[in-house]
Amino acid sequence: MANDVRNRTGKNATGGAFITWAYVFLYLIIGISTYIHHVHPWILSVPDNRNVASWQHPAFEETAIYDRMTEEERRQVLKEGVPQGGDLTAQFATDLFMIIVSWFCFIHARANFGSWMASCFFIGSFIFTGLEESIWILTGRYLGGLLEHNPGGTFFGTYWFSKGGFWFFETPLVACLGWFAIAYSCVWVAGKVFPRMGLWGRAVVGGLIAMGTDLWADPVATSPELMNWVWAKGDFFLFFGIPFYNFIGWFLLIFLFAVIWEKLPDMERKWGRTGSSALFLTVCTSGTVLVALFIYVVWFLVSGGILHQFGLETVVQIPKGW
Amino acid sequence: MKSWRRFWRNRIEFYPAFSIFIWYAVGSVLSSLRVQNRPGIVTLGLITIPVVVVFIIAVRRAWRELPAGS
């Protein structure tokens, strides 16, 4: 990755005014979102961590975690709320940890590709993942449960994060930074291990590696012991308690982002720095909507519909007990 | 000692590997200790071992690619 791109962009090139404004805008969104989430949670109908019984669309019984719990665990969550759900100190400490982890990636990106490319990766990550997740979360929160779609049953197509210090819309900072660090590291790993592979191949391998790391982390993070985020029911295939569209989403987002980001130097030659920055961020924004639509149509409607036609009536769970 | 100096001088080249290792260690391995009573958690960890192997290969390649005499 480094060898390809390094020669095409100025190593010490600055981000320019557009990127500076993008940073200002990003921090402003984080500030406002964090304030709304913690001080006025009713504005975005944020589910209450302390009162699980008050959850609506989906109710506690309509979440995937409900099926993963024993009766005793359900009683405990109903009584005490989400585990460590009110511990803001721990949530800000997790943010700090993730800031440090992603800072390492940012320093590497800046040293190898210049400030502009590093900033585009950083800001683009927020837009790509933060916006994507917020679209899923908010559309599901307000429109979920309106559709009955077998074999998954009542369709919510949503989830939400229960913990977070800083927020970008309804996505915690830790998720956006985590995505940035994982996406960057995995594409770097793919470039090192398969140096002769072209851009598309590297992006595929990077996406698969990221999906591999996510495979273990997600079931653990969403377990009844942690409940860092909560999935609504509605998918027809659960892998270790995680709706499979999550893994498809991870792969698609990292694959597409890697391709678009590595095209930046070519875009810069054609449209200049400001034009290519604007185009890159616009493509990221529209890409999130397209990925969400793709998963909804191809996974839920087409694949689910075909499997239902072939006789699949209930949700497939691998393995049972998750 | 010489290897350590060489590594330290080029430490930035290893930052992505450091990031992904620490994320994997904390986000997956350490967090799993909280849920070790769940069936299949060990299997799930074993499934992701190829990913760790790929990380290690990447670090070795990064080490070999360091400029001579650095």
mmCIF file of C-alpha atoms in Angstrom:
data_model
loop_
_atom_site.group_PDB
_atom_site.id
_atom_site.type_symbol
_atom_site.label_atom_id
_atom_site.label_comp_id
_atom_site.label_asym_id
_atom_site.label_seq_id
_atom_site.Cartn_x
_atom_site.Cartn_y
_atom_site.Cartn_z
ATOM 1 C CA MET A 1 0.000 0.000 0.000
ATOM 2 C CA ALA A 2 2.701 2.425 1.069
ATOM 3 C CA ASN A 3 4.907 2.012 -1.973
ATOM 4 C CA ASP A 4 2.010 2.539 -4.365
ATOM 5 C CA VAL A 5 0.620 5.663 -2.832
ATOM 6 C CA ARG A 6 3.675 7.286 -1.255
ATOM 7 C CA ASN A 7 5.194 8.246 -4.562
ATOM 8 C CA ARG A 8 2.007 9.793 -5.833
ATOM 9 C CA THR A 9 1.349 12.261 -3.039
ATOM 10 C CA GLY A 10 3.523 14.791 -1.291
ATOM 11 C CA LYS A 11 4.743 13.244 1.978
ATOM 12 C CA ASN A 12 4.616 16.467 3.933
ATOM 13 C CA ALA A 13 1.667 17.919 2.108
ATOM 14 C CA THR A 14 -0.842 19.666 4.319
ATOM 15 C CA GLY A 15 -4.527 18.951 4.339
ATOM 16 C CA GLY A 16 -5.621 22.371 3.116
ATOM 17 C CA ALA A 17 -8.499 24.596 4.184
ATOM 18 C CA PHE A 18 -11.166 22.098 3.161
ATOM 19 C CA ILE A 19 -9.783 19.422 5.480
ATOM 20 C CA THR A 20 -9.415 21.965 8.310
ATOM 21 C CA TRP A 21 -13.099 22.841 7.956
ATOM 22 C CA ALA A 22 -13.984 19.157 7.781
ATOM 23 C CA TYR A 23 -12.192 18.671 11.132
ATOM 24 C CA VAL A 24 -14.042 21.652 12.644
ATOM 25 C CA PHE A 25 -17.350 20.268 11.384
ATOM 26 C CA LEU A 26 -16.499 16.797 12.702
ATOM 27 C CA TYR A 27 -15.637 18.071 16.192
ATOM 28 C CA LEU A 28 -18.784 20.206 16.188
ATOM 29 C CA ILE A 29 -20.964 17.183 15.374
ATOM 30 C CA ILE A 30 -19.207 15.159 18.103
ATOM 31 C CA GLY A 31 -19.753 17.962 20.630
ATOM 32 C CA ILE A 32 -23.445 18.435 19.817
ATOM 33 C CA SER A 33 -24.142 14.674 19.567
ATOM 34 C CA THR A 34 -22.414 14.014 22.918
ATOM 35 C CA TYR A 35 -24.406 16.796 24.585
ATOM 36 C CA ILE A 36 -27.720 15.548 23.190
ATOM 37 C CA HIS A 37 -26.972 11.912 24.024
ATOM 38 C CA HIS A 38 -26.079 12.511 27.663
ATOM 39 C CA VAL A 39 -28.095 15.613 28.590
ATOM 40 C CA HIS A 40 -31.233 15.369 26.428
ATOM 41 C CA PRO A 41 -31.508 11.668 25.469
ATOM 42 C CA TRP A 42 -35.260 12.046 24.813
ATOM 43 C CA ILE A 43 -34.542 14.063 21.631
ATOM 44 C CA LEU A 44 -33.300 10.928 19.830
ATOM 45 C CA SER A 45 -35.280 8.472 21.978
ATOM 46 C CA VAL A 46 -32.073 6.948 23.396
ATOM 47 C CA PRO A 47 -32.974 3.680 25.190
ATOM 48 C CA ASP A 48 -32.499 3.969 28.954
ATOM 49 C CA ASN A 49 -29.696 1.731 30.258
ATOM 50 C CA ARG A 50 -31.120 1.709 33.792
ATOM 51 C CA ASN A 51 -34.675 0.839 32.806
ATOM 52 C CA VAL A 52 -34.588 -1.984 30.294
ATOM 53 C CA ALA A 53 -38.343 -2.558 30.676
ATOM 54 C CA SER A 54 -38.947 0.888 29.121
ATOM 55 C CA TRP A 55 -37.360 -0.085 25.780
ATOM 56 C CA GLN A 56 -39.696 0.236 22.787
ATOM 57 C CA HIS A 57 -39.282 -0.573 19.082
ATOM 58 C CA PRO A 58 -37.786 -3.025 19.918
ATOM 59 C CA ALA A 59 -38.837 -3.983 23.430
ATOM 60 C CA PHE A 60 -36.384 -5.989 25.528
ATOM 61 C CA GLU A 61 -38.198 -9.196 24.483
ATOM 62 C CA GLU A 62 -37.669 -8.278 20.825
ATOM 63 C CA THR A 63 -33.878 -8.067 21.078
ATOM 64 C CA ALA A 64 -31.437 -10.836 20.164
ATOM 65 C CA ILE A 65 -29.837 -10.581 23.621
ATOM 66 C CA TYR A 66 -33.142 -11.636 25.231
ATOM 67 C CA ASP A 67 -32.879 -15.043 23.584
ATOM 68 C CA ARG A 68 -29.224 -15.367 24.556
ATOM 69 C CA MET A 69 -29.969 -14.881 28.264
ATOM 70 C CA THR A 70 -30.975 -17.336 30.919
ATOM 71 C CA GLU A 71 -34.092 -16.505 32.942
ATOM 72 C CA GLU A 72 -31.871 -15.426 35.822
ATOM 73 C CA GLU A 73 -29.842 -13.093 33.590
ATOM 74 C CA ARG A 74 -33.038 -11.505 32.270
ATOM 75 C CA ARG A 75 -34.280 -10.846 35.790
ATOM 76 C CA GLN A 76 -30.944 -9.298 36.720
ATOM 77 C CA VAL A 77 -30.867 -6.989 33.687
ATOM 78 C CA LEU A 78 -34.484 -5.953 34.270
ATOM 79 C CA LYS A 79 -33.625 -5.158 37.877
ATOM 80 C CA GLU A 80 -30.159 -3.579 37.539
ATOM 81 C CA GLY A 81 -30.103 -2.408 33.906
ATOM 82 C CA VAL A 82 -27.328 -2.820 31.326
ATOM 83 C CA PRO A 83 -24.075 -4.009 33.022
ATOM 84 C CA GLN A 84 -21.912 -0.910 33.767
ATOM 85 C CA GLY A 85 -24.363 1.052 31.624
ATOM 86 C CA GLY A 86 -24.196 4.116 33.858
ATOM 87 C CA ASP A 87 -20.443 4.129 34.444
ATOM 88 C CA LEU A 88 -19.441 7.218 32.457
ATOM 89 C CA THR A 89 -15.881 7.213 33.834
ATOM 90 C CA ALA A 90 -15.250 3.769 32.348
ATOM 91 C CA GLN A 91 -16.819 4.885 29.060
ATOM 92 C CA PHE A 92 -14.609 7.961 28.740
ATOM 93 C CA ALA A 93 -11.588 5.824 29.739
ATOM 94 C CA THR A 94 -12.442 3.448 26.863
ATOM 95 C CA ASP A 95 -12.613 6.472 24.544
ATOM 96 C CA LEU A 96 -9.146 7.516 25.700
ATOM 97 C CA PHE A 97 -7.782 4.024 25.091
ATOM 98 C CA MET A 98 -9.198 4.015 21.559
ATOM 99 C CA ILE A 99 -7.843 7.534 20.885
ATOM 100 C CA ILE A 100 -4.355 6.244 21.747
ATOM 101 C CA VAL A 101 -4.744 3.105 19.598
ATOM 102 C CA SER A 102 -5.970 5.073 16.585
ATOM 103 C CA TRP A 103 -3.353 7.783 17.125
ATOM 104 C CA PHE A 104 -0.671 5.182 16.327
ATOM 105 C CA CYS A 105 -2.380 4.485 12.998
ATOM 106 C CA PHE A 106 -2.761 8.176 12.241
ATOM 107 C CA ILE A 107 0.958 8.822 12.900
ATOM 108 C CA HIS A 108 1.879 5.949 10.574
ATOM 109 C CA ALA A 109 -0.503 7.194 7.877
ATOM 110 C CA ARG A 110 0.859 10.745 8.141
ATOM 111 C CA ALA A 111 4.482 9.558 7.973
ATOM 112 C CA ASN A 112 3.838 7.343 4.944
ATOM 113 C CA PHE A 113 1.162 9.163 2.955
ATOM 114 C CA GLY A 114 1.191 12.761 4.203
ATOM 115 C CA SER A 115 -1.253 14.756 6.330
ATOM 116 C CA TRP A 116 -3.876 15.084 3.628
ATOM 117 C CA MET A 117 -4.224 11.346 2.929
ATOM 118 C CA ALA A 118 -4.123 10.554 6.660
ATOM 119 C CA SER A 119 -6.813 13.144 7.371
ATOM 120 C CA CYS A 120 -8.998 11.849 4.559
ATOM 121 C CA PHE A 121 -8.747 8.332 6.009
ATOM 122 C CA PHE A 122 -9.539 9.624 9.494
ATOM 123 C CA ILE A 123 -12.467 11.898 8.596
ATOM 124 C CA GLY A 124 -13.717 9.456 5.957
ATOM 125 C CA SER A 125 -13.776 6.693 8.578
ATOM 126 C CA PHE A 126 -16.062 8.767 10.762
ATOM 127 C CA ILE A 127 -18.387 9.541 7.894
ATOM 128 C CA PHE A 128 -18.304 6.044 6.470
ATOM 129 C CA THR A 129 -18.793 4.076 9.670
ATOM 130 C CA GLY A 130 -20.341 6.678 11.990
ATOM 131 C CA LEU A 131 -22.959 7.723 9.483
ATOM 132 C CA GLU A 132 -23.599 4.150 8.334
ATOM 133 C CA GLU A 133 -24.172 2.943 11.887
ATOM 134 C CA SER A 134 -26.292 5.979 12.777
ATOM 135 C CA ILE A 135 -28.472 5.393 9.693
ATOM 136 C CA TRP A 136 -29.112 1.794 10.791
ATOM 137 C CA ILE A 137 -29.681 2.802 14.404
ATOM 138 C CA LEU A 138 -32.019 5.733 13.776
ATOM 139 C CA THR A 139 -34.049 4.270 10.896
ATOM 140 C CA GLY A 140 -34.551 1.121 12.944
ATOM 141 C CA ARG A 141 -35.438 3.136 16.040
ATOM 142 C CA TYR A 142 -38.168 5.113 14.275
ATOM 143 C CA LEU A 143 -39.263 2.780 11.454
ATOM 144 C CA GLY A 144 -38.410 -0.678 12.832
ATOM 145 C CA GLY A 145 -41.095 -3.219 13.553
ATOM 146 C CA LEU A 146 -43.402 -2.009 10.771
ATOM 147 C CA LEU A 147 -42.582 -4.926 8.494
ATOM 148 C CA GLU A 148 -43.217 -8.629 8.963
ATOM 149 C CA HIS A 149 -40.642 -10.461 6.910
ATOM 150 C CA ASN A 150 -40.046 -14.178 7.243
ATOM 151 C CA PRO A 151 -37.914 -16.122 8.035
ATOM 152 C CA GLY A 152 -36.590 -13.444 10.434
ATOM 153 C CA GLY A 153 -40.019 -12.422 11.756
ATOM 154 C CA THR A 154 -40.821 -8.820 12.693
ATOM 155 C CA PHE A 155 -38.177 -6.751 10.964
ATOM 156 C CA PHE A 156 -36.380 -4.066 12.954
ATOM 157 C CA GLY A 157 -33.056 -4.113 11.078
ATOM 158 C CA THR A 158 -31.429 -2.191 13.858
ATOM 159 C CA TYR A 159 -29.221 -2.187 16.921
ATOM 160 C CA TRP A 160 -27.904 0.465 19.265
ATOM 161 C CA PHE A 161 -24.865 1.161 21.348
ATOM 162 C CA SER A 162 -25.528 1.229 25.068
ATOM 163 C CA LYS A 163 -22.201 2.715 26.151
ATOM 164 C CA GLY A 164 -20.033 5.589 25.037
ATOM 165 C CA GLY A 165 -18.462 8.787 26.323
ATOM 166 C CA PHE A 166 -18.276 10.883 23.152
ATOM 167 C CA TRP A 167 -20.757 10.338 20.338
ATOM 168 C CA PHE A 168 -20.912 10.991 16.587
ATOM 169 C CA PHE A 169 -24.680 11.172 16.004
ATOM 170 C CA GLU A 170 -25.775 7.886 17.619
ATOM 171 C CA THR A 171 -22.452 6.085 17.111
ATOM 172 C CA PRO A 172 -19.955 6.184 19.991
ATOM 173 C CA LEU A 173 -16.528 7.667 19.317
ATOM 174 C CA VAL A 174 -14.960 4.370 20.316
ATOM 175 C CA ALA A 175 -16.737 2.603 17.406
ATOM 176 C CA CYS A 176 -15.627 5.222 14.849
ATOM 177 C CA LEU A 177 -12.028 5.245 16.088
ATOM 178 C CA GLY A 178 -12.008 1.463 16.336
ATOM 179 C CA TRP A 179 -13.153 1.223 12.749
ATOM 180 C CA PHE A 180 -10.461 3.688 11.648
ATOM 181 C CA ALA A 181 -7.693 1.747 13.448
ATOM 182 C CA ILE A 182 -8.895 -1.675 12.282
ATOM 183 C CA ALA A 183 -9.539 -0.614 8.696
ATOM 184 C CA TYR A 184 -6.147 1.090 8.398
ATOM 185 C CA SER A 185 -4.225 -1.727 10.120
ATOM 186 C CA CYS A 186 -5.933 -4.490 8.144
ATOM 187 C CA VAL A 187 -5.296 -2.818 4.794
ATOM 188 C CA TRP A 188 -1.673 -2.314 5.912
ATOM 189 C CA VAL A 189 -1.421 -6.011 6.882
ATOM 190 C CA ALA A 190 -2.913 -7.046 3.507
ATOM 191 C CA GLY A 191 -0.373 -4.867 1.682
ATOM 192 C CA LYS A 192 2.536 -6.385 3.631
ATOM 193 C CA VAL A 193 1.469 -10.025 3.311
ATOM 194 C CA PHE A 194 0.396 -9.821 -0.341
ATOM 195 C CA PRO A 195 2.630 -7.080 -1.781
ATOM 196 C CA ARG A 196 2.097 -8.092 -5.413
ATOM 197 C CA MET A 197 -1.661 -8.024 -5.170
ATOM 198 C CA GLY A 198 -3.481 -5.189 -6.927
ATOM 199 C CA LEU A 199 -5.676 -2.606 -5.269
ATOM 200 C CA TRP A 200 -8.891 -4.664 -5.466
ATOM 201 C CA GLY A 201 -7.206 -7.800 -4.130
ATOM 202 C CA ARG A 202 -5.661 -5.907 -1.210
ATOM 203 C CA ALA A 203 -9.023 -4.362 -0.399
ATOM 204 C CA VAL A 204 -10.695 -7.815 -0.415
ATOM 205 C CA VAL A 205 -8.002 -9.322 1.839
ATOM 206 C CA GLY A 206 -8.059 -6.262 4.148
ATOM 207 C CA GLY A 207 -11.840 -6.594 4.466
ATOM 208 C CA LEU A 208 -11.581 -10.330 5.218
ATOM 209 C CA ILE A 209 -8.893 -9.790 7.883
ATOM 210 C CA ALA A 210 -11.027 -7.105 9.524
ATOM 211 C CA MET A 211 -14.014 -9.451 9.412
ATOM 212 C CA GLY A 212 -11.832 -12.094 11.089
ATOM 213 C CA THR A 213 -10.937 -9.822 13.996
ATOM 214 C CA ASP A 214 -14.559 -8.767 14.316
ATOM 215 C CA LEU A 215 -15.689 -12.378 14.411
ATOM 216 C CA TRP A 216 -14.437 -12.855 17.953
ATOM 217 C CA ALA A 217 -14.859 -9.339 19.321
ATOM 218 C CA ASP A 218 -18.551 -8.829 18.471
ATOM 219 C CA PRO A 219 -20.088 -11.910 20.148
ATOM 220 C CA VAL A 220 -18.072 -11.085 23.270
ATOM 221 C CA ALA A 221 -18.974 -7.377 23.304
ATOM 222 C CA THR A 222 -22.689 -8.119 22.861
ATOM 223 C CA SER A 223 -22.826 -10.952 25.418
ATOM 224 C CA PRO A 224 -25.178 -10.627 28.409
ATOM 225 C CA GLU A 225 -22.137 -9.959 30.613
ATOM 226 C CA LEU A 226 -21.130 -6.817 28.646
ATOM 227 C CA MET A 227 -24.053 -5.689 26.443
ATOM 228 C CA ASN A 228 -21.925 -2.983 24.796
ATOM 229 C CA TRP A 229 -24.506 -2.885 22.052
ATOM 230 C CA VAL A 230 -27.872 -4.520 21.557
ATOM 231 C CA TRP A 231 -29.223 -6.169 18.395
ATOM 232 C CA ALA A 232 -32.908 -6.197 17.552
ATOM 233 C CA LYS A 233 -34.382 -9.401 16.192
ATOM 234 C CA GLY A 234 -35.166 -9.674 12.497
ATOM 235 C CA ASP A 235 -32.205 -11.343 10.781
ATOM 236 C CA PHE A 236 -32.638 -14.936 9.668
ATOM 237 C CA PHE A 237 -29.029 -16.004 10.353
ATOM 238 C CA LEU A 238 -27.318 -15.446 13.686
ATOM 239 C CA PHE A 239 -23.642 -16.364 14.046
ATOM 240 C CA PHE A 240 -22.655 -16.529 17.718
ATOM 241 C CA GLY A 241 -25.673 -14.338 18.448
ATOM 242 C CA ILE A 242 -24.672 -11.684 15.894
ATOM 243 C CA PRO A 243 -26.877 -11.024 12.848
ATOM 244 C CA PHE A 244 -24.805 -12.054 9.869
ATOM 245 C CA TYR A 245 -25.454 -8.804 8.009
ATOM 246 C CA ASN A 246 -23.080 -7.198 10.508
ATOM 247 C CA PHE A 247 -20.163 -9.186 9.073
ATOM 248 C CA ILE A 248 -21.251 -8.491 5.494
ATOM 249 C CA GLY A 249 -21.388 -4.790 6.391
ATOM 250 C CA TRP A 250 -17.906 -4.864 7.904
ATOM 251 C CA PHE A 251 -16.436 -6.499 4.844
ATOM 252 C CA LEU A 252 -18.206 -4.220 2.370
ATOM 253 C CA LEU A 253 -17.361 -1.004 4.219
ATOM 254 C CA ILE A 254 -13.658 -1.747 4.580
ATOM 255 C CA PHE A 255 -13.371 -3.101 1.043
ATOM 256 C CA LEU A 256 -15.061 -0.070 -0.530
ATOM 257 C CA PHE A 257 -13.314 2.446 1.694
ATOM 258 C CA ALA A 258 -9.867 0.987 0.944
ATOM 259 C CA VAL A 259 -10.533 1.206 -2.798
ATOM 260 C CA ILE A 260 -11.839 4.781 -2.694
ATOM 261 C CA TRP A 261 -9.040 5.976 -0.387
ATOM 262 C CA GLU A 262 -6.259 4.550 -2.545
ATOM 263 C CA LYS A 263 -7.803 6.277 -5.570
ATOM 264 C CA LEU A 264 -7.317 9.660 -3.850
ATOM 265 C CA PRO A 265 -3.978 10.535 -5.514
ATOM 266 C CA ASP A 266 -5.537 9.923 -8.956
ATOM 267 C CA MET A 267 -8.531 12.035 -7.970
ATOM 268 C CA GLU A 268 -6.184 14.794 -6.797
ATOM 269 C CA ARG A 269 -4.455 14.917 -10.183
ATOM 270 C CA LYS A 270 -7.818 15.337 -11.921
ATOM 271 C CA TRP A 271 -9.709 17.653 -9.594
ATOM 272 C CA GLY A 272 -7.095 19.216 -7.303
ATOM 273 C CA ARG A 273 -6.862 18.829 -3.560
ATOM 274 C CA THR A 274 -10.058 20.638 -2.560
ATOM 275 C CA GLY A 275 -12.116 19.041 -5.318
ATOM 276 C CA SER A 276 -10.858 15.533 -4.583
ATOM 277 C CA SER A 277 -11.362 15.981 -0.812
ATOM 278 C CA ALA A 278 -14.950 17.091 -1.412
ATOM 279 C CA LEU A 279 -15.522 14.252 -3.879
ATOM 280 C CA PHE A 280 -13.984 11.694 -1.497
ATOM 281 C CA LEU A 281 -16.183 12.755 1.416
ATOM 282 C CA THR A 282 -19.255 12.905 -0.845
ATOM 283 C CA VAL A 283 -18.563 9.384 -2.123
ATOM 284 C CA CYS A 284 -18.126 8.216 1.494
ATOM 285 C CA THR A 285 -21.455 9.784 2.480
ATOM 286 C CA SER A 286 -23.398 8.357 -0.454
ATOM 287 C CA GLY A 287 -21.532 5.035 -0.058
ATOM 288 C CA THR A 288 -23.016 4.564 3.412
ATOM 289 C CA VAL A 289 -26.546 4.880 2.060
ATOM 290 C CA LEU A 290 -25.767 2.515 -0.820
ATOM 291 C CA VAL A 291 -24.239 -0.116 1.494
ATOM 292 C CA ALA A 292 -27.276 0.079 3.802
ATOM 293 C CA LEU A 293 -29.619 -0.282 0.810
ATOM 294 C CA PHE A 294 -27.540 -3.128 -0.633
ATOM 295 C CA ILE A 295 -27.688 -5.107 2.621
ATOM 296 C CA TYR A 296 -31.397 -4.456 3.023
ATOM 297 C CA VAL A 297 -32.295 -5.500 -0.520
ATOM 298 C CA VAL A 298 -29.767 -8.279 -1.220
ATOM 299 C CA TRP A 299 -29.558 -9.823 2.252
ATOM 300 C CA PHE A 300 -32.956 -9.310 3.834
ATOM 301 C CA LEU A 301 -35.328 -9.181 0.882
ATOM 302 C CA VAL A 302 -33.673 -11.338 -1.802
ATOM 303 C CA SER A 303 -31.637 -13.906 0.212
ATOM 304 C CA GLY A 304 -34.205 -14.128 3.004
ATOM 305 C CA GLY A 305 -37.032 -14.402 0.460
ATOM 306 C CA ILE A 306 -35.284 -17.171 -1.491
ATOM 307 C CA LEU A 307 -34.509 -19.161 1.677
ATOM 308 C CA HIS A 308 -38.106 -18.720 2.813
ATOM 309 C CA GLN A 309 -39.307 -20.070 -0.546
ATOM 310 C CA PHE A 310 -37.078 -23.112 0.021
ATOM 311 C CA GLY A 311 -38.786 -23.787 3.334
ATOM 312 C CA LEU A 312 -36.734 -21.871 5.923
ATOM 313 C CA GLU A 313 -39.276 -20.890 8.557
ATOM 314 C CA THR A 314 -37.195 -20.052 11.620
ATOM 315 C CA VAL A 315 -34.013 -18.159 12.408
ATOM 316 C CA VAL A 316 -30.814 -20.157 11.845
ATOM 317 C CA GLN A 317 -28.544 -19.969 14.882
ATOM 318 C CA ILE A 318 -24.933 -21.163 14.813
ATOM 319 C CA PRO A 319 -24.176 -22.362 17.421
ATOM 320 C CA LYS A 320 -27.223 -22.852 19.601
ATOM 321 C CA GLY A 321 -27.035 -21.187 23.000
ATOM 322 C CA TRP A 322 -25.669 -17.836 21.816
ATOM 323 C CA MET B 1 20.709 -4.526 21.356
ATOM 324 C CA LYS B 2 21.385 -3.516 17.771
ATOM 325 C CA SER B 3 18.031 -5.004 16.704
ATOM 326 C CA TRP B 4 16.260 -3.108 19.436
ATOM 327 C CA ARG B 5 17.858 0.173 18.309
ATOM 328 C CA ARG B 6 16.915 -0.563 14.724
ATOM 329 C CA PHE B 7 13.357 -1.276 15.799
ATOM 330 C CA TRP B 8 13.151 1.886 17.900
ATOM 331 C CA ARG B 9 14.480 4.092 15.095
ATOM 332 C CA ASN B 10 11.818 2.681 12.749
ATOM 333 C CA ARG B 11 9.077 2.223 15.306
ATOM 334 C CA ILE B 12 6.502 4.184 13.309
ATOM 335 C CA GLU B 13 6.555 1.437 10.664
ATOM 336 C CA PHE B 14 5.159 -0.966 13.264
ATOM 337 C CA TYR B 15 2.420 1.269 14.645
ATOM 338 C CA PRO B 16 -0.428 -0.325 12.611
ATOM 339 C CA ALA B 17 0.651 -3.791 13.786
ATOM 340 C CA PHE B 18 0.819 -2.522 17.361
ATOM 341 C CA SER B 19 -2.674 -1.039 17.028
ATOM 342 C CA ILE B 20 -4.279 -4.188 15.677
ATOM 343 C CA PHE B 21 -2.492 -6.425 18.203
ATOM 344 C CA ILE B 22 -3.563 -4.298 21.151
ATOM 345 C CA TRP B 23 -7.118 -4.082 19.837
ATOM 346 C CA TYR B 24 -7.223 -7.847 19.360
ATOM 347 C CA ALA B 25 -5.710 -8.466 22.810
ATOM 348 C CA VAL B 26 -8.094 -6.150 24.658
ATOM 349 C CA GLY B 27 -11.220 -6.327 22.480
ATOM 350 C CA SER B 28 -11.157 -10.072 21.935
ATOM 351 C CA VAL B 29 -8.825 -12.014 24.225
ATOM 352 C CA LEU B 30 -9.160 -10.094 27.512
ATOM 353 C CA SER B 31 -12.873 -9.373 27.030
ATOM 354 C CA SER B 32 -13.457 -13.097 26.499
ATOM 355 C CA LEU B 33 -12.404 -13.749 30.076
ATOM 356 C CA ARG B 34 -15.696 -12.148 31.097
ATOM 357 C CA VAL B 35 -17.713 -14.616 29.045
ATOM 358 C CA GLN B 36 -15.635 -17.775 29.349
ATOM 359 C CA ASN B 37 -18.624 -19.806 30.506
ATOM 360 C CA ARG B 38 -20.339 -19.434 27.106
ATOM 361 C CA PRO B 39 -20.339 -22.565 24.941
ATOM 362 C CA GLY B 40 -18.004 -22.339 21.954
ATOM 363 C CA ILE B 41 -16.064 -19.273 23.114
ATOM 364 C CA VAL B 42 -12.769 -21.182 22.847
ATOM 365 C CA THR B 43 -13.708 -22.442 19.368
ATOM 366 C CA LEU B 44 -14.548 -18.898 18.365
ATOM 367 C CA GLY B 45 -11.109 -17.758 19.499
ATOM 368 C CA LEU B 46 -9.436 -20.610 17.601
ATOM 369 C CA ILE B 47 -11.304 -19.658 14.396
ATOM 370 C CA THR B 48 -9.579 -16.277 14.441
ATOM 371 C CA ILE B 49 -6.043 -17.698 14.830
ATOM 372 C CA PRO B 50 -5.316 -17.379 11.049
ATOM 373 C CA VAL B 51 -5.810 -13.649 11.478
ATOM 374 C CA VAL B 52 -3.090 -13.572 14.153
ATOM 375 C CA VAL B 53 -0.782 -15.586 11.874
ATOM 376 C CA VAL B 54 -1.331 -12.999 9.129
ATOM 377 C CA PHE B 55 -0.510 -10.189 11.608
ATOM 378 C CA ILE B 56 2.780 -11.912 12.516
ATOM 379 C CA ILE B 57 3.717 -12.407 8.856
ATOM 380 C CA ALA B 58 3.056 -8.701 8.243
ATOM 381 C CA VAL B 59 5.347 -7.702 11.136
ATOM 382 C CA ARG B 60 8.140 -9.977 9.834
ATOM 383 C CA ARG B 61 7.794 -8.486 6.348
ATOM 384 C CA ALA B 62 7.835 -4.954 7.766
ATOM 385 C CA TRP B 63 11.034 -5.799 9.650
ATOM 386 C CA ARG B 64 12.709 -7.205 6.541
ATOM 387 C CA GLU B 65 11.696 -4.211 4.455
ATOM 388 C CA LEU B 66 13.360 -1.701 6.772
ATOM 389 C CA PRO B 67 16.030 0.263 4.904
ATOM 390 C CA ALA B 68 19.503 -1.266 5.201
ATOM 391 C CA GLY B 69 21.678 0.405 7.828
ATOM 392 C CA SER B 70 18.729 2.067 9.518
#
